[in-house]
Amino acid sequence: VTQAVLWTNEEILRSGPPWAQTAMQQYRDTILDPDFPCYFGTKAEEQGHMRFGLVPTERDLPSLAEALQTFAEFSGEHPKRRHVFIALFDRTGHTYEEDAQYFWQVLQWLHEHDPQPWPAGIPSSTDSPEWEFCFAGDPMFAFPCIPAYQHRRSRRMGEHFLMCFQPRRIFFGVDRGDPGGERIREDIYARVEDWDAVPPHPQLVDLAYGDPTMREWRQYALPDQNTRLLEQCPLHTNGKVPR
């Protein structure tokens, strides 16, 4: 069973299992490309602000939960650093549909095994424009990196399945209400258009977190083509209420 620790990129490359070393190298080859759309992610990787968890099998989900909880505490102690948690899975060779379904299954498992009550200030209903995934009391944006993506290349980080968790606090300076936030968003969208083989999804491109017509979960597992997004969230929130 994987130790419930936060790995750094150097630790994985030096002493991680072979599959994780391969996944890490492919991830770094992608995110360190000068043309990668999210230059915040590139900079965070260069500065060593990313933290990682390893998930060899489904039996290791308890270790994933412990690592994510440890990360939430670690990140909360450094609110001005753009720390991101990335779970590397020893999982390859699946279709987009299989990996998207697996993403929601893992998110559901994490939700059901959340060690903390649902945080105050975040609606517990996925049908609220201000809902987002929370774990260990920490609101965070979650999304999968799926190897089967052919067109949405900005969500593909190599041959292994990954899950990324970005605490809401790291988006300082990027939200529309921040000075220069809209310009930064437009710049990243332009870089995505150059990198991906499909334009940003038309149902999402003009929306921001908290927009009345926005549903945060629709941005999580984006389709490879710009097909219509799901109407119902696959995640069941099980009646969790703010403490």
PDB file of C-alpha atoms in Angstrom, residues 93-236:
ATOM      1  CA  GLY A  93      -5.192   2.061 -22.018  1.00  0.00           C
ATOM      2  CA  HIS A  94      -8.809   3.019 -21.302  1.00  0.00           C
ATOM      3  CA  THR A  95     -11.337   4.877 -23.455  1.00  0.00           C
ATOM      4  CA  TYR A  96     -12.349   8.446 -22.690  1.00  0.00           C
ATOM      5  CA  GLU A  97     -15.759   7.226 -21.493  1.00  0.00           C
ATOM      6  CA  GLU A  98     -14.192   4.678 -19.130  1.00  0.00           C
ATOM      7  CA  ASP A  99     -11.778   7.192 -17.632  1.00  0.00           C
ATOM      8  CA  ALA A 100     -14.427   9.913 -17.305  1.00  0.00           C
ATOM      9  CA  GLN A 101     -16.672   7.476 -15.452  1.00  0.00           C
ATOM     10  CA  TYR A 102     -13.756   6.401 -13.265  1.00  0.00           C
ATOM     11  CA  PHE A 103     -13.031  10.045 -12.422  1.00  0.00           C
ATOM     12  CA  TRP A 104     -16.558  10.487 -11.092  1.00  0.00           C
ATOM     13  CA  GLN A 105     -16.337   7.192  -9.196  1.00  0.00           C
ATOM     14  CA  VAL A 106     -13.149   8.314  -7.435  1.00  0.00           C
ATOM     15  CA  LEU A 107     -14.631  11.742  -6.703  1.00  0.00           C
ATOM     16  CA  GLN A 108     -17.724  10.027  -5.266  1.00  0.00           C
ATOM     17  CA  TRP A 109     -15.552   7.796  -3.084  1.00  0.00           C
ATOM     18  CA  LEU A 110     -13.610  10.791  -1.805  1.00  0.00           C
ATOM     19  CA  HIS A 111     -16.836  12.658  -1.066  1.00  0.00           C
ATOM     20  CA  GLU A 112     -18.236   9.731   0.896  1.00  0.00           C
ATOM     21  CA  HIS A 113     -14.995   9.379   2.882  1.00  0.00           C
ATOM     22  CA  ASP A 114     -14.438  13.091   3.489  1.00  0.00           C
ATOM     23  CA  PRO A 115     -12.959  13.456   7.006  1.00  0.00           C
ATOM     24  CA  GLN A 116     -14.451  16.941   7.479  1.00  0.00           C
ATOM     25  CA  PRO A 117     -17.990  18.351   7.376  1.00  0.00           C
ATOM     26  CA  TRP A 118     -19.017  20.259   4.287  1.00  0.00           C
ATOM     27  CA  PRO A 119     -17.587  23.807   4.640  1.00  0.00           C
ATOM     28  CA  ALA A 120     -19.789  26.735   5.474  1.00  0.00           C
ATOM     29  CA  GLY A 121     -20.313  29.145   2.604  1.00  0.00           C
ATOM     30  CA  ILE A 122     -20.315  26.475  -0.116  1.00  0.00           C
ATOM     31  CA  PRO A 123     -23.755  25.159  -1.161  1.00  0.00           C
ATOM     32  CA  SER A 124     -24.043  21.382  -0.891  1.00  0.00           C
ATOM     33  CA  SER A 125     -26.233  21.096  -3.999  1.00  0.00           C
ATOM     34  CA  THR A 126     -24.401  20.543  -7.287  1.00  0.00           C
ATOM     35  CA  ASP A 127     -27.185  22.553  -8.964  1.00  0.00           C
ATOM     36  CA  SER A 128     -25.988  25.750  -7.296  1.00  0.00           C
ATOM     37  CA  PRO A 129     -23.750  28.115  -9.322  1.00  0.00           C
ATOM     38  CA  GLU A 130     -21.536  28.461  -6.243  1.00  0.00           C
ATOM     39  CA  TRP A 131     -21.094  24.725  -5.611  1.00  0.00           C
ATOM     40  CA  GLU A 132     -17.718  23.139  -6.104  1.00  0.00           C
ATOM     41  CA  PHE A 133     -16.050  19.991  -4.892  1.00  0.00           C
ATOM     42  CA  CYS A 134     -14.794  20.194  -1.325  1.00  0.00           C
ATOM     43  CA  PHE A 135     -12.571  17.849   0.641  1.00  0.00           C
ATOM     44  CA  ALA A 136     -11.182  18.215   4.154  1.00  0.00           C
ATOM     45  CA  GLY A 137     -13.060  21.499   4.381  1.00  0.00           C
ATOM     46  CA  ASP A 138     -11.256  22.911   1.347  1.00  0.00           C
ATOM     47  CA  PRO A 139     -13.096  24.034  -1.833  1.00  0.00           C
ATOM     48  CA  MET A 140     -11.162  22.929  -4.897  1.00  0.00           C
ATOM     49  CA  PHE A 141     -11.460  22.620  -8.646  1.00  0.00           C
ATOM     50  CA  ALA A 142     -11.053  18.964  -9.688  1.00  0.00           C
ATOM     51  CA  PHE A 143     -10.510  17.535 -13.146  1.00  0.00           C
ATOM     52  CA  PRO A 144      -9.092  14.414 -14.824  1.00  0.00           C
ATOM     53  CA  CYS A 145      -6.230  14.222 -17.294  1.00  0.00           C
ATOM     54  CA  ILE A 146      -7.345  11.473 -19.653  1.00  0.00           C
ATOM     55  CA  PRO A 147      -4.864   9.729 -21.979  1.00  0.00           C
ATOM     56  CA  ALA A 148      -7.584   9.046 -24.583  1.00  0.00           C
ATOM     57  CA  TYR A 149      -8.042  12.762 -25.324  1.00  0.00           C
ATOM     58  CA  GLN A 150      -7.184  13.341 -28.973  1.00  0.00           C
ATOM     59  CA  HIS A 151      -8.379  16.930 -29.411  1.00  0.00           C
ATOM     60  CA  ARG A 152      -8.469  18.464 -25.918  1.00  0.00           C
ATOM     61  CA  ARG A 153      -4.713  18.112 -25.495  1.00  0.00           C
ATOM     62  CA  SER A 154      -4.503  20.572 -22.584  1.00  0.00           C
ATOM     63  CA  ARG A 155      -6.245  17.913 -20.479  1.00  0.00           C
ATOM     64  CA  ARG A 156      -3.843  15.127 -21.463  1.00  0.00           C
ATOM     65  CA  MET A 157      -0.580  14.596 -19.576  1.00  0.00           C
ATOM     66  CA  GLY A 158       0.779  11.396 -21.078  1.00  0.00           C
ATOM     67  CA  GLU A 159      -0.277   7.750 -21.084  1.00  0.00           C
ATOM     68  CA  HIS A 160      -1.386   7.598 -17.427  1.00  0.00           C
ATOM     69  CA  PHE A 161      -4.663   8.735 -15.913  1.00  0.00           C
ATOM     70  CA  LEU A 162      -4.242  11.702 -13.553  1.00  0.00           C
ATOM     71  CA  MET A 163      -6.564  13.690 -11.300  1.00  0.00           C
ATOM     72  CA  CYS A 164      -5.800  17.316 -10.432  1.00  0.00           C
ATOM     73  CA  PHE A 165      -7.086  19.266  -7.431  1.00  0.00           C
ATOM     74  CA  GLN A 166      -6.661  23.050  -7.387  1.00  0.00           C
ATOM     75  CA  PRO A 167      -7.676  24.826  -4.149  1.00  0.00           C
ATOM     76  CA  ARG A 168      -9.943  27.791  -4.797  1.00  0.00           C
ATOM     77  CA  ARG A 169      -7.444  30.074  -3.027  1.00  0.00           C
ATOM     78  CA  ILE A 170      -4.828  29.689  -5.772  1.00  0.00           C
ATOM     79  CA  PHE A 171      -6.944  31.576  -8.303  1.00  0.00           C
ATOM     80  CA  PHE A 172      -6.093  34.934  -6.768  1.00  0.00           C
ATOM     81  CA  GLY A 173      -5.447  37.516  -9.468  1.00  0.00           C
ATOM     82  CA  VAL A 174      -7.160  35.388 -12.127  1.00  0.00           C
ATOM     83  CA  ASP A 175     -10.863  35.840 -11.352  1.00  0.00           C
ATOM     84  CA  ARG A 176     -12.787  38.402 -13.369  1.00  0.00           C
ATOM     85  CA  GLY A 177     -13.161  40.649 -10.342  1.00  0.00           C
ATOM     86  CA  ASP A 178      -9.399  40.962  -9.940  1.00  0.00           C
ATOM     87  CA  PRO A 179      -7.377  43.687 -11.676  1.00  0.00           C
ATOM     88  CA  GLY A 180      -6.104  42.182 -14.896  1.00  0.00           C
ATOM     89  CA  GLY A 181      -8.042  38.956 -14.266  1.00  0.00           C
ATOM     90  CA  GLU A 182     -10.072  39.160 -17.459  1.00  0.00           C
ATOM     91  CA  ARG A 183      -6.948  39.815 -19.547  1.00  0.00           C
ATOM     92  CA  ILE A 184      -5.240  36.768 -18.003  1.00  0.00           C
ATOM     93  CA  ARG A 185      -8.278  34.585 -18.706  1.00  0.00           C
ATOM     94  CA  GLU A 186      -8.383  35.752 -22.323  1.00  0.00           C
ATOM     95  CA  ASP A 187      -4.671  35.084 -22.738  1.00  0.00           C
ATOM     96  CA  ILE A 188      -4.992  31.537 -21.383  1.00  0.00           C
ATOM     97  CA  TYR A 189      -8.018  30.865 -23.597  1.00  0.00           C
ATOM     98  CA  ALA A 190      -6.010  32.035 -26.627  1.00  0.00           C
ATOM     99  CA  ARG A 191      -3.162  29.691 -25.671  1.00  0.00           C
ATOM    100  CA  VAL A 192      -5.654  26.824 -25.264  1.00  0.00           C
ATOM    101  CA  GLU A 193      -6.954  27.481 -28.786  1.00  0.00           C
ATOM    102  CA  ASP A 194      -3.407  27.231 -30.136  1.00  0.00           C
ATOM    103  CA  TRP A 195      -2.611  24.070 -28.136  1.00  0.00           C
ATOM    104  CA  ASP A 196      -5.843  22.102 -28.473  1.00  0.00           C
ATOM    105  CA  ALA A 197      -7.305  20.707 -31.676  1.00  0.00           C
ATOM    106  CA  VAL A 198     -10.766  21.867 -30.561  1.00  0.00           C
ATOM    107  CA  PRO A 199     -11.867  25.353 -29.418  1.00  0.00           C
ATOM    108  CA  PRO A 200     -12.763  25.972 -25.758  1.00  0.00           C
ATOM    109  CA  HIS A 201     -16.204  24.546 -25.065  1.00  0.00           C
ATOM    110  CA  PRO A 202     -18.861  27.075 -26.205  1.00  0.00           C
ATOM    111  CA  GLN A 203     -21.083  26.342 -23.193  1.00  0.00           C
ATOM    112  CA  LEU A 204     -18.306  27.413 -20.833  1.00  0.00           C
ATOM    113  CA  VAL A 205     -16.065  29.952 -22.516  1.00  0.00           C
ATOM    114  CA  ASP A 206     -17.931  33.072 -21.329  1.00  0.00           C
ATOM    115  CA  LEU A 207     -18.750  31.804 -17.841  1.00  0.00           C
ATOM    116  CA  ALA A 208     -16.887  32.212 -14.568  1.00  0.00           C
ATOM    117  CA  TYR A 209     -17.282  30.657 -11.130  1.00  0.00           C
ATOM    118  CA  GLY A 210     -20.442  32.023  -9.464  1.00  0.00           C
ATOM    119  CA  ASP A 211     -22.132  33.048 -12.731  1.00  0.00           C
ATOM    120  CA  PRO A 212     -25.888  32.351 -12.296  1.00  0.00           C
ATOM    121  CA  THR A 213     -25.950  29.997 -15.282  1.00  0.00           C
ATOM    122  CA  MET A 214     -22.668  28.294 -14.357  1.00  0.00           C
ATOM    123  CA  ARG A 215     -22.382  24.818 -12.872  1.00  0.00           C
ATOM    124  CA  GLU A 216     -18.812  24.219 -11.748  1.00  0.00           C
ATOM    125  CA  TRP A 217     -18.925  20.437 -12.147  1.00  0.00           C
ATOM    126  CA  ARG A 218     -19.517  20.775 -15.901  1.00  0.00           C
ATOM    127  CA  GLN A 219     -15.918  21.969 -16.275  1.00  0.00           C
ATOM    128  CA  TYR A 220     -14.474  18.872 -14.607  1.00  0.00           C
ATOM    129  CA  ALA A 221     -14.563  16.025 -17.157  1.00  0.00           C
ATOM    130  CA  LEU A 222     -14.805  17.888 -20.453  1.00  0.00           C
ATOM    131  CA  PRO A 223     -15.674  15.879 -23.592  1.00  0.00           C
ATOM    132  CA  ASP A 224     -12.971  15.484 -26.222  1.00  0.00           C
ATOM    133  CA  GLN A 225     -15.139  17.219 -28.815  1.00  0.00           C
ATOM    134  CA  ASN A 226     -17.482  20.130 -28.154  1.00  0.00           C
ATOM    135  CA  THR A 227     -20.528  17.938 -27.707  1.00  0.00           C
ATOM    136  CA  ARG A 228     -23.284  19.064 -25.360  1.00  0.00           C
ATOM    137  CA  LEU A 229     -22.374  18.860 -21.682  1.00  0.00           C
ATOM    138  CA  LEU A 230     -24.221  16.674 -19.185  1.00  0.00           C
ATOM    139  CA  GLU A 231     -27.369  18.118 -17.637  1.00  0.00           C
ATOM    140  CA  GLN A 232     -27.123  16.189 -14.373  1.00  0.00           C
ATOM    141  CA  CYS A 233     -24.052  15.945 -12.173  1.00  0.00           C
ATOM    142  CA  PRO A 234     -22.791  12.352 -11.798  1.00  0.00           C
ATOM    143  CA  LEU A 235     -21.700  13.158  -8.232  1.00  0.00           C
ATOM    144  CA  HIS A 236     -24.289  12.494  -5.526  1.00  0.00           C
TER     145      HIS A 236
END
